[in-house]
Every structure is written in structure tokens, then in C-alpha cells.
CSV table of C-alpha atoms in Angstrom, one decimal:
chain,number,residue,atom,x,y,z
A,1,UNK,CA,-9.7,8.7,-25.4
A,2,UNK,CA,-6.2,9.5,-24.8
A,3,UNK,CA,-3.3,6.8,-23.9
A,4,UNK,CA,-2.8,8.0,-20.5
A,5,UNK,CA,-6.3,7.9,-19.3
A,6,UNK,CA,-6.9,4.4,-21.0
A,7,UNK,CA,-3.9,3.1,-18.8
A,8,UNK,CA,-5.5,4.6,-15.6
A,9,UNK,CA,-8.9,3.4,-16.5
A,10,UNK,CA,-7.6,-0.1,-17.0
A,11,UNK,CA,-5.4,-0.1,-14.3
A,12,UNK,CA,-8.2,1.1,-11.7
A,13,UNK,CA,-10.8,-1.5,-13.3
A,14,UNK,CA,-8.1,-4.5,-12.6
A,15,UNK,CA,-7.3,-3.0,-8.9
A,16,UNK,CA,-11.0,-2.6,-8.3
A,17,UNK,CA,-11.5,-6.1,-9.1
A,18,UNK,CA,-8.1,-8.0,-8.3
A,19,UNK,CA,-6.2,-5.7,-5.9
A,20,UNK,CA,-2.9,-4.0,-6.2
A,21,UNK,CA,-0.7,-7.3,-5.5
A,22,UNK,CA,-2.5,-9.2,-8.1
A,23,UNK,CA,-2.5,-6.7,-11.1
A,24,UNK,CA,1.0,-6.5,-13.3
A,25,UNK,CA,2.2,-3.7,-15.6
A,26,UNK,CA,2.1,-6.5,-18.4
A,27,UNK,CA,-1.7,-6.9,-17.9
A,28,UNK,CA,-2.4,-3.3,-17.7
A,29,UNK,CA,-0.4,-2.8,-20.8
A,30,UNK,CA,-2.7,-5.6,-22.6
A,31,UNK,CA,-5.8,-4.4,-21.1
A,32,UNK,CA,-5.3,-0.7,-22.3
A,33,UNK,CA,-4.2,-1.6,-25.2
A,34,UNK,CA,-0.8,0.4,-24.9
A,35,UNK,CA,2.6,-0.9,-25.1
A,36,UNK,CA,4.6,-1.3,-22.0
A,37,UNK,CA,7.0,1.2,-23.0
A,38,UNK,CA,3.8,3.7,-23.3
A,39,UNK,CA,2.9,2.7,-19.6
A,40,UNK,CA,6.5,3.3,-18.3
A,41,UNK,CA,6.5,6.4,-20.1
A,42,UNK,CA,3.6,7.8,-18.5
A,43,UNK,CA,4.1,6.4,-15.1
A,44,UNK,CA,8.1,6.4,-14.8
A,45,UNK,CA,7.0,5.3,-11.3
A,46,UNK,CA,5.8,2.1,-11.9
A,47,UNK,CA,2.9,0.2,-10.2
A,48,UNK,CA,3.1,2.3,-7.0
A,49,UNK,CA,2.7,5.5,-9.2
A,50,UNK,CA,0.1,3.6,-11.4
A,51,UNK,CA,-2.0,2.6,-8.1
A,52,UNK,CA,-2.2,6.0,-7.0
A,53,UNK,CA,-3.8,7.3,-10.2
A,54,UNK,CA,-6.2,4.3,-10.2
A,55,UNK,CA,-7.1,5.4,-6.6
A,56,UNK,CA,-7.7,8.8,-7.6
A,57,UNK,CA,-9.7,7.7,-10.4
A,58,UNK,CA,-11.9,5.5,-8.4
A,59,UNK,CA,-12.5,7.7,-5.8
A,60,UNK,CA,-13.7,10.4,-8.0
A,61,UNK,CA,-16.1,7.9,-9.9
A,62,UNK,CA,-17.7,7.0,-6.4
A,63,UNK,CA,-17.7,10.7,-5.5
A,64,UNK,CA,-19.7,11.2,-8.7
A,65,UNK,CA,-22.2,8.9,-8.0
A,66,UNK,CA,-22.7,9.9,-4.3
A,67,UNK,CA,-22.9,13.5,-5.7
A,68,UNK,CA,-25.7,12.8,-8.1
A,69,UNK,CA,-27.4,10.6,-5.9
A,70,UNK,CA,-27.3,12.9,-2.7
A,71,UNK,CA,-28.8,15.8,-5.1
A,72,UNK,CA,-31.5,13.8,-6.6
A,73,UNK,CA,-33.4,13.6,-3.4
A,74,UNK,CA,-34.4,16.6,-0.9
A,75,UNK,CA,-34.2,14.5,2.6
A,76,UNK,CA,-30.8,13.3,3.3
A,77,UNK,CA,-32.3,10.2,4.8
A,78,UNK,CA,-33.9,9.3,1.5
A,79,UNK,CA,-31.0,10.4,-0.1
A,80,UNK,CA,-28.5,8.1,1.6
A,81,UNK,CA,-30.9,5.1,1.1
A,82,UNK,CA,-31.1,6.0,-2.7
A,83,UNK,CA,-27.0,5.6,-2.8
A,84,UNK,CA,-27.3,2.4,-1.1
A,85,UNK,CA,-29.9,1.0,-3.6
A,86,UNK,CA,-27.9,2.7,-6.5
A,87,UNK,CA,-24.7,0.6,-5.2
A,88,UNK,CA,-27.1,-2.7,-4.9
A,89,UNK,CA,-28.2,-2.4,-8.5
A,90,UNK,CA,-24.4,-1.7,-9.7
A,91,UNK,CA,-23.5,-4.3,-7.8
A,92,UNK,CA,-26.1,-7.0,-9.3
A,93,UNK,CA,-25.5,-5.3,-13.2
A,94,UNK,CA,-21.8,-6.1,-12.8
A,95,UNK,CA,-22.6,-9.8,-11.6
A,96,UNK,CA,-21.2,-8.9,-8.3
A,97,UNK,CA,-17.7,-8.2,-9.7
A,98,UNK,CA,-17.1,-4.4,-9.3
A,99,UNK,CA,-17.5,-3.4,-5.6
A,100,UNK,CA,-15.6,-0.3,-3.9
A,101,UNK,CA,-13.2,0.8,-6.4
A,102,UNK,CA,-10.2,1.5,-4.0
A,103,UNK,CA,-11.0,-0.8,-0.9
A,104,UNK,CA,-8.7,-3.7,-1.6
A,105,UNK,CA,-5.8,-1.5,-2.9
A,106,UNK,CA,-6.3,0.5,0.2
A,107,UNK,CA,-6.3,-2.3,2.7
A,108,UNK,CA,-3.2,-3.9,0.8
A,109,UNK,CA,-1.3,-0.8,1.0
A,110,UNK,CA,-1.9,0.0,4.7
A,111,UNK,CA,1.2,0.2,6.7
A,112,UNK,CA,3.3,-0.8,3.9
A,113,UNK,CA,2.6,1.8,1.0
A,114,UNK,CA,2.0,5.0,2.5
A,115,UNK,CA,1.6,7.3,-0.5
A,116,UNK,CA,-1.0,4.6,-1.7
A,117,UNK,CA,-2.7,4.5,1.6
A,118,UNK,CA,-2.5,8.6,2.1
A,119,UNK,CA,-4.2,8.9,-1.5
A,120,UNK,CA,-6.9,6.4,-0.4
A,121,UNK,CA,-7.6,8.0,2.9
A,122,UNK,CA,-8.0,11.3,1.0
A,123,UNK,CA,-10.7,9.8,-1.3
A,124,UNK,CA,-12.6,8.3,1.7
A,125,UNK,CA,-12.3,11.9,3.0
A,126,UNK,CA,-13.7,13.4,0.2
A,127,UNK,CA,-16.7,11.1,0.1
A,128,UNK,CA,-17.5,11.9,3.8
A,129,UNK,CA,-17.6,15.5,3.2
A,130,UNK,CA,-20.0,14.8,0.6
A,131,UNK,CA,-22.3,13.3,2.8
A,132,UNK,CA,-21.5,15.5,5.7
A,133,UNK,CA,-22.2,18.8,3.4
A,134,UNK,CA,-25.5,17.5,2.5
A,135,UNK,CA,-26.4,16.8,6.1
A,136,UNK,CA,-25.3,20.6,6.8
A,137,UNK,CA,-27.1,21.8,4.2
A,138,UNK,CA,-30.5,20.2,5.3
A,139,UNK,CA,-29.9,21.7,9.1
A,140,UNK,CA,-28.0,19.3,10.8
A,141,UNK,CA,-25.7,20.9,13.1
A,142,UNK,CA,-21.6,20.5,12.1
A,143,UNK,CA,-20.5,18.0,14.7
A,144,UNK,CA,-23.7,15.8,14.2
A,145,UNK,CA,-23.0,15.8,10.4
A,146,UNK,CA,-19.6,15.2,10.6
A,147,UNK,CA,-20.2,12.0,13.0
A,148,UNK,CA,-23.0,10.5,10.9
A,149,UNK,CA,-21.0,10.9,7.4
A,150,UNK,CA,-18.1,8.5,9.0
A,151,UNK,CA,-20.7,6.0,9.8
A,152,UNK,CA,-22.8,6.5,6.7
A,153,UNK,CA,-19.3,5.9,4.6
A,154,UNK,CA,-18.2,3.2,6.7
A,155,UNK,CA,-21.7,1.3,6.6
A,156,UNK,CA,-21.9,1.7,2.8
A,157,UNK,CA,-18.3,0.2,2.5
A,158,UNK,CA,-18.8,-2.9,4.6
A,159,UNK,CA,-22.6,-3.6,2.9
A,160,UNK,CA,-20.8,-3.6,-0.4
A,161,UNK,CA,-18.3,-5.7,0.6
A,162,UNK,CA,-20.7,-8.0,2.0
A,163,UNK,CA,-23.2,-7.9,-1.0
A,164,UNK,CA,-20.2,-8.8,-3.1
A,165,UNK,CA,-19.1,-11.4,-1.1
A,166,UNK,CA,-22.2,-13.2,-0.5
A,167,UNK,CA,-23.7,-12.4,-4.0
A,168,UNK,CA,-26.6,-10.4,-2.9
A,169,UNK,CA,-28.3,-7.1,-2.8
A,170,UNK,CA,-29.8,-7.6,0.8
A,171,UNK,CA,-26.7,-6.1,3.0
A,172,UNK,CA,-27.0,-2.8,1.1
A,173,UNK,CA,-30.5,-2.7,0.9
A,174,UNK,CA,-30.6,-3.1,4.7
A,175,UNK,CA,-27.8,-0.5,5.2
A,176,UNK,CA,-29.7,1.8,3.3
A,177,UNK,CA,-33.1,1.3,5.4
A,178,UNK,CA,-31.2,1.4,8.7
A,179,UNK,CA,-28.7,4.7,7.6
A,180,UNK,CA,-32.2,6.4,6.9
A,181,UNK,CA,-33.5,5.9,10.3
A,182,UNK,CA,-30.2,6.8,12.1
A,183,UNK,CA,-30.0,10.2,9.9
A,184,UNK,CA,-33.9,10.4,10.7
A,185,UNK,CA,-33.4,10.1,14.4
A,186,UNK,CA,-30.8,13.2,14.5
A,187,UNK,CA,-33.4,15.4,12.4
A,188,UNK,CA,-32.6,18.7,13.9
B,1,UNK,CA,1.9,-25.9,19.0
B,2,UNK,CA,1.4,-28.5,16.1
B,3,UNK,CA,3.3,-28.0,12.7
B,4,UNK,CA,0.1,-27.8,10.9
B,5,UNK,CA,-1.3,-25.2,13.4
B,6,UNK,CA,1.6,-22.8,13.0
B,7,UNK,CA,1.4,-23.1,9.3
B,8,UNK,CA,-2.5,-21.9,9.2
B,9,UNK,CA,-1.5,-19.4,12.2
B,10,UNK,CA,1.2,-17.8,9.8
B,11,UNK,CA,-1.0,-17.8,6.5
B,12,UNK,CA,-3.7,-16.2,8.5
B,13,UNK,CA,-1.2,-13.6,9.9
B,14,UNK,CA,0.2,-13.0,6.4
B,15,UNK,CA,-3.1,-12.8,4.5
B,16,UNK,CA,-4.8,-10.5,7.3
B,17,UNK,CA,-2.3,-8.0,6.6
B,18,UNK,CA,-1.3,-8.2,3.0
B,19,UNK,CA,-3.9,-10.5,1.2
B,20,UNK,CA,-4.0,-13.5,-0.8
B,21,UNK,CA,-2.2,-12.7,-3.6
B,22,UNK,CA,1.0,-11.1,-2.0
B,23,UNK,CA,1.4,-14.1,0.0
B,24,UNK,CA,3.6,-16.7,-1.1
B,25,UNK,CA,4.3,-20.3,-0.1
B,26,UNK,CA,8.0,-19.6,0.7
B,27,UNK,CA,7.1,-16.7,2.9
B,28,UNK,CA,4.6,-19.0,4.9
B,29,UNK,CA,7.3,-21.7,5.3
B,30,UNK,CA,9.5,-19.0,6.4
B,31,UNK,CA,7.2,-17.2,8.9
B,32,UNK,CA,6.0,-20.7,10.4
B,33,UNK,CA,9.3,-22.3,10.6
B,34,UNK,CA,8.2,-25.1,8.6
B,35,UNK,CA,9.6,-26.7,5.6
B,36,UNK,CA,8.1,-25.8,2.2
B,37,UNK,CA,7.9,-29.9,1.9
B,38,UNK,CA,6.1,-30.0,5.1
B,39,UNK,CA,3.7,-26.9,3.8
B,40,UNK,CA,2.9,-29.2,1.0
B,41,UNK,CA,2.6,-32.3,3.2
B,42,UNK,CA,-0.1,-30.6,5.0
B,43,UNK,CA,-1.7,-28.6,2.2
B,44,UNK,CA,-1.6,-30.7,-0.9
B,45,UNK,CA,-3.6,-28.1,-2.4
B,46,UNK,CA,-1.2,-25.3,-2.0
B,47,UNK,CA,-1.9,-21.5,-1.2
B,48,UNK,CA,-6.1,-22.3,-2.2
B,49,UNK,CA,-6.3,-24.8,0.2
B,50,UNK,CA,-4.0,-22.6,3.0
B,51,UNK,CA,-6.4,-19.6,2.2
B,52,UNK,CA,-9.6,-21.7,3.3
B,53,UNK,CA,-7.9,-22.7,6.5
B,54,UNK,CA,-6.7,-19.4,7.3
B,55,UNK,CA,-10.0,-17.5,6.2
B,56,UNK,CA,-11.7,-20.2,8.9
B,57,UNK,CA,-9.2,-19.6,11.5
B,58,UNK,CA,-9.5,-15.8,11.2
B,59,UNK,CA,-13.4,-16.3,11.3
B,60,UNK,CA,-13.3,-18.3,14.2
B,61,UNK,CA,-11.0,-15.6,16.2
B,62,UNK,CA,-12.9,-12.8,15.2
B,63,UNK,CA,-16.1,-14.7,16.5
B,64,UNK,CA,-14.6,-15.5,19.7
B,65,UNK,CA,-14.2,-11.7,20.4
B,66,UNK,CA,-17.7,-11.3,19.1
B,67,UNK,CA,-19.2,-13.9,21.4
B,68,UNK,CA,-16.9,-13.0,24.7
B,69,UNK,CA,-17.6,-9.2,24.3
B,70,UNK,CA,-21.6,-9.9,23.6
B,71,UNK,CA,-21.6,-12.0,26.8
B,72,UNK,CA,-19.9,-9.1,28.7
B,73,UNK,CA,-22.9,-6.8,28.7
B,74,UNK,CA,-26.7,-7.8,29.2
B,75,UNK,CA,-28.2,-5.1,26.8
B,76,UNK,CA,-27.6,-6.0,23.2
B,77,UNK,CA,-26.9,-2.1,22.3
B,78,UNK,CA,-24.1,-1.3,24.9
B,79,UNK,CA,-22.7,-4.9,23.7
B,80,UNK,CA,-22.0,-3.8,20.3
B,81,UNK,CA,-20.9,-0.6,21.2
B,82,UNK,CA,-18.3,-2.5,23.4
B,83,UNK,CA,-17.3,-4.8,20.3
B,84,UNK,CA,-16.8,-1.7,18.5
B,85,UNK,CA,-14.5,-0.6,21.1
B,86,UNK,CA,-12.9,-3.4,21.2
B,87,UNK,CA,-12.1,-3.4,17.9
B,88,UNK,CA,-10.7,0.1,18.1
B,89,UNK,CA,-8.3,-1.1,20.7
B,90,UNK,CA,-7.0,-3.9,19.2
B,91,UNK,CA,-6.4,-1.9,16.0
B,92,UNK,CA,-4.3,0.8,17.7
B,93,UNK,CA,-2.4,-2.1,19.8
B,94,UNK,CA,-1.3,-3.7,16.5
B,95,UNK,CA,-0.4,-0.1,15.3
B,96,UNK,CA,-3.2,0.2,12.5
B,97,UNK,CA,-1.6,-3.5,11.1
B,98,UNK,CA,-4.6,-5.8,12.1
B,99,UNK,CA,-7.5,-5.2,10.6
B,100,UNK,CA,-10.5,-7.8,9.8
B,101,UNK,CA,-8.8,-11.2,9.5
B,102,UNK,CA,-10.2,-12.2,6.4
B,103,UNK,CA,-11.6,-9.1,4.3
B,104,UNK,CA,-8.8,-8.9,1.9
B,105,UNK,CA,-8.6,-12.2,0.8
B,106,UNK,CA,-12.4,-12.6,0.9
B,107,UNK,CA,-12.8,-9.5,-2.0
B,108,UNK,CA,-9.7,-11.0,-3.9
B,109,UNK,CA,-11.3,-14.2,-4.0
B,110,UNK,CA,-14.8,-12.8,-5.1
B,111,UNK,CA,-16.0,-14.1,-8.3
B,112,UNK,CA,-12.7,-15.9,-9.2
B,113,UNK,CA,-12.1,-18.6,-6.1
B,114,UNK,CA,-15.0,-19.7,-5.5
B,115,UNK,CA,-14.2,-21.9,-2.5
B,116,UNK,CA,-12.6,-19.2,-0.8
B,117,UNK,CA,-15.4,-17.0,-1.3
B,118,UNK,CA,-17.7,-19.4,0.0
B,119,UNK,CA,-16.0,-20.1,3.1
B,120,UNK,CA,-15.5,-16.2,3.8
B,121,UNK,CA,-19.3,-16.1,3.2
B,122,UNK,CA,-19.9,-18.8,5.8
B,123,UNK,CA,-18.0,-16.9,8.3
B,124,UNK,CA,-19.4,-13.5,7.7
B,125,UNK,CA,-22.9,-15.5,8.1
B,126,UNK,CA,-21.4,-17.0,11.6
B,127,UNK,CA,-20.8,-13.4,12.6
B,128,UNK,CA,-24.0,-12.0,11.9
B,129,UNK,CA,-25.4,-15.4,13.6
B,130,UNK,CA,-23.9,-14.2,16.6
B,131,UNK,CA,-25.3,-10.8,16.9
B,132,UNK,CA,-28.9,-11.9,15.9
B,133,UNK,CA,-28.8,-14.5,18.8
B,134,UNK,CA,-28.0,-12.0,21.0
B,135,UNK,CA,-30.8,-9.8,19.6
B,136,UNK,CA,-33.3,-12.5,19.7
B,137,UNK,CA,-32.4,-13.6,23.3
B,138,UNK,CA,-33.0,-10.2,24.6
B,139,UNK,CA,-36.5,-10.1,23.2
B,140,UNK,CA,-35.9,-8.4,19.4
B,141,UNK,CA,-38.5,-10.1,16.9
B,142,UNK,CA,-36.4,-12.7,14.8
B,143,UNK,CA,-36.8,-10.6,11.3
B,144,UNK,CA,-35.5,-7.5,13.2
B,145,UNK,CA,-32.7,-9.4,14.8
B,146,UNK,CA,-31.5,-10.9,11.5
B,147,UNK,CA,-31.7,-7.4,9.3
B,148,UNK,CA,-30.0,-5.5,12.5
B,149,UNK,CA,-27.4,-8.2,12.3
B,150,UNK,CA,-26.7,-7.7,8.7
B,151,UNK,CA,-25.8,-3.9,9.4
B,152,UNK,CA,-23.8,-4.1,12.7
B,153,UNK,CA,-21.5,-6.6,10.8
B,154,UNK,CA,-21.4,-4.4,7.7
B,155,UNK,CA,-20.7,-1.3,9.8
B,156,UNK,CA,-18.2,-2.6,11.9
B,157,UNK,CA,-16.3,-4.3,9.0
B,158,UNK,CA,-16.5,-0.6,6.9
B,159,UNK,CA,-15.5,1.3,10.1
B,160,UNK,CA,-12.4,-1.4,10.9
B,161,UNK,CA,-11.5,-0.7,7.2
B,162,UNK,CA,-11.7,3.1,7.5
B,163,UNK,CA,-9.8,3.0,11.0
B,164,UNK,CA,-7.1,1.1,9.5
B,165,UNK,CA,-6.7,3.3,6.2
B,166,UNK,CA,-7.1,6.5,8.3
B,167,UNK,CA,-4.8,5.1,11.5
B,168,UNK,CA,-7.7,6.4,13.9
B,169,UNK,CA,-10.1,5.1,16.4
B,170,UNK,CA,-12.7,7.3,15.4
B,171,UNK,CA,-14.7,5.5,12.8
B,172,UNK,CA,-14.9,2.5,15.1
B,173,UNK,CA,-15.8,4.6,18.1
B,174,UNK,CA,-18.9,6.5,16.2
B,175,UNK,CA,-20.0,3.2,14.7
B,176,UNK,CA,-20.2,1.6,18.1
B,177,UNK,CA,-22.3,4.7,19.2
B,178,UNK,CA,-24.5,4.8,16.0
B,179,UNK,CA,-25.3,1.5,15.9
B,180,UNK,CA,-26.0,1.3,19.8
B,181,UNK,CA,-28.7,4.1,19.0
B,182,UNK,CA,-30.2,2.2,16.0
B,183,UNK,CA,-30.6,-1.0,17.9
B,184,UNK,CA,-32.3,0.9,20.6
B,185,UNK,CA,-34.7,2.3,18.2
B,186,UNK,CA,-35.8,-1.0,17.9
B,187,UNK,CA,-36.0,-2.2,21.3
B,188,UNK,CA,-39.0,-4.4,21.9
């Protein structure tokens, strides 16, 4: 792996687990095995620039999981429940360490670091678009699909948070089941 | 207001907006108008002890809002939608600054500051119990009520996060409408 990519991955992992404020350049340098000089060489904008790259990286990682899981099932309700199950298993496998890759940084940046906030909002929008696209392709009208996609992503995010803080798969398992029921209730 | 309460309120407000790691004792002392010596006098455990008090304070604040809004409406589906609307209005009124009072601190503490994590989980559980109680009192079976309460709180949390990062009431308005539909679909 190239040095720059190693730096981004380490930043993404650290900010996923501990957030933006707690993550220092020295720790990023240590975790990635890159010198501090090398970190500054690739990211002259420092921690703010690194945070944007980390948000992009985490956003893409989550989008890849979503896309693959949504494609595995024909029925969108079953597919969304499968996404929630996938998140529950990932959460348990990481011993409740790896929640949403970008949520802490997104919340910390809101109203104070607008470039980071904007990057996070773009990633959230991309996730919603994946869900919305799946619903449209299976016959849901455009506005219903768009609105459901909002609630699907909100619910998965909130349930992931609850699962992490409560160290339990249950919030995600229940979210998947309830979202499937909601989606089915709008079935065209 | 007593000095100790001023310190807790300032800590809660700062951690709500910027999280645990970014909040320093000096800033807490400045915001609350209490000397650093006074902060240490009331909270010999320092920042970790303050964070627990702030989580308790924020949790109670959110619980008060939930309880009052749930009591205002007889129908639990209408009541939950009203909670989402209330959150959307509060979010806009604070110019997207005041999201969930404890979520950043809860996520930052997960797996690393177990006393804070436990306090946050207890507050989340108390919120779920308020929703669950409303559902039971209106005839929902105990297990249905308990499970729906999980998803109601997860969805409100996730939608509040989305509203804050996207600076839009829409995620919360949609969450309220979708949760009302879900709750109605289980109506006994």
C-alpha cells in the first residue's frame, strides 16, 4: 500500500473510533508508520485536510457495504434488513469498536469546520441515493423512494450508535426488522 | 443558580456541541464563570466526572422533552411524530447547533471510558422506557412496545444527526411520519 493511502486509512480508523479532536498528527504518523514530515508532505492542510480524506474513505467503505448487500437481495425490504444484520455482525466482530466510520467527526465538525461537515453530508447523501436507487428499481415511486431512503439511513445510523454504546446487536436487528416492515407497507 | 449547577450546565452545553475530547477544564471554567479551583472542588475526578454529570444532565433534559410531548397527545403514533417535530424546531432554532445532548460524548467514550459509556447507556435506556411506557399504556403488548421503543429512539437519534449535519429539518420530519406509520401498523 502506498504511503498516502496508509496515512488515510490510519486517520479514518482513528477518527472512526475516537473522533476528530482526540486524533493527533503524531498518532496518525505512528499508526501509519509514516514520518510526520511525510504526513505534512501529502497533507499540507494538516488535520482538517486529513479529516476530509478520512470522511471520504469511510464514506466509500460504508457505501461499498451498502451496495453489495443491496444487490444480494431482490426485495428491497429484505435487502435493508440484511444491511442491518451485516452492521450488527461487523459491530460484534470488532468488539463494539467500529461504529459508523464518519459520525463522530461529522458531529464534531457541524457548525465549526464547514469543509469537513460538507464532505460528511455528501457521503450521507450518497448512501441515501444507493437506498433510493434500489427502491426505484423495484418499482417504488421517486418521492416515496427518496423519503424512505432518508429514514433508512437515519435509522441505521441511530441503531448503530445504540448498538455500540449498549454493546448489543439488538438495536440493529430490530431496526432491520422494522425498516423492512415500513418499506413493505409502501410496496407499489 | 448554584455554582455546581452552573458548571454542569456549561459542561453539558460544551460537550453537546463539540464533544468530550475538545472540551477543556479551562473552557468549562470560563463558560460557567467559576474558578478552576472551584471546578476541581466540586469535581475532584476532573473531566471524566464532569462528563458523567453532563451526560446525566443532558439525558434528563431530553427525557423531560420526551415525557411532556408524549403526554400532550393521546395516540402514541401522533405523539412520536410530535417529538420529531419538536426536535426539528429546536434544531432550527439553535441554527443547527444543538443536536442530541449526549451522542458525541457517548460515542467518544465507547470502549474507552466505561463509566461515561455506562451513564450514556442508562440515559438511552430511560428514553426508551418513556416511549415503551406510552405504548403499553395505550394497549400495545409489552414485547411489541419494548422493540418499537428501541427503533423509535434509534431513528430519532439518527435523524437528529442527519438534520444537524445537513442543516435541514427534513430528516426529522420524515422520521416522525415514518415512525407514526410503523407504530400504527402494530396498533392492537
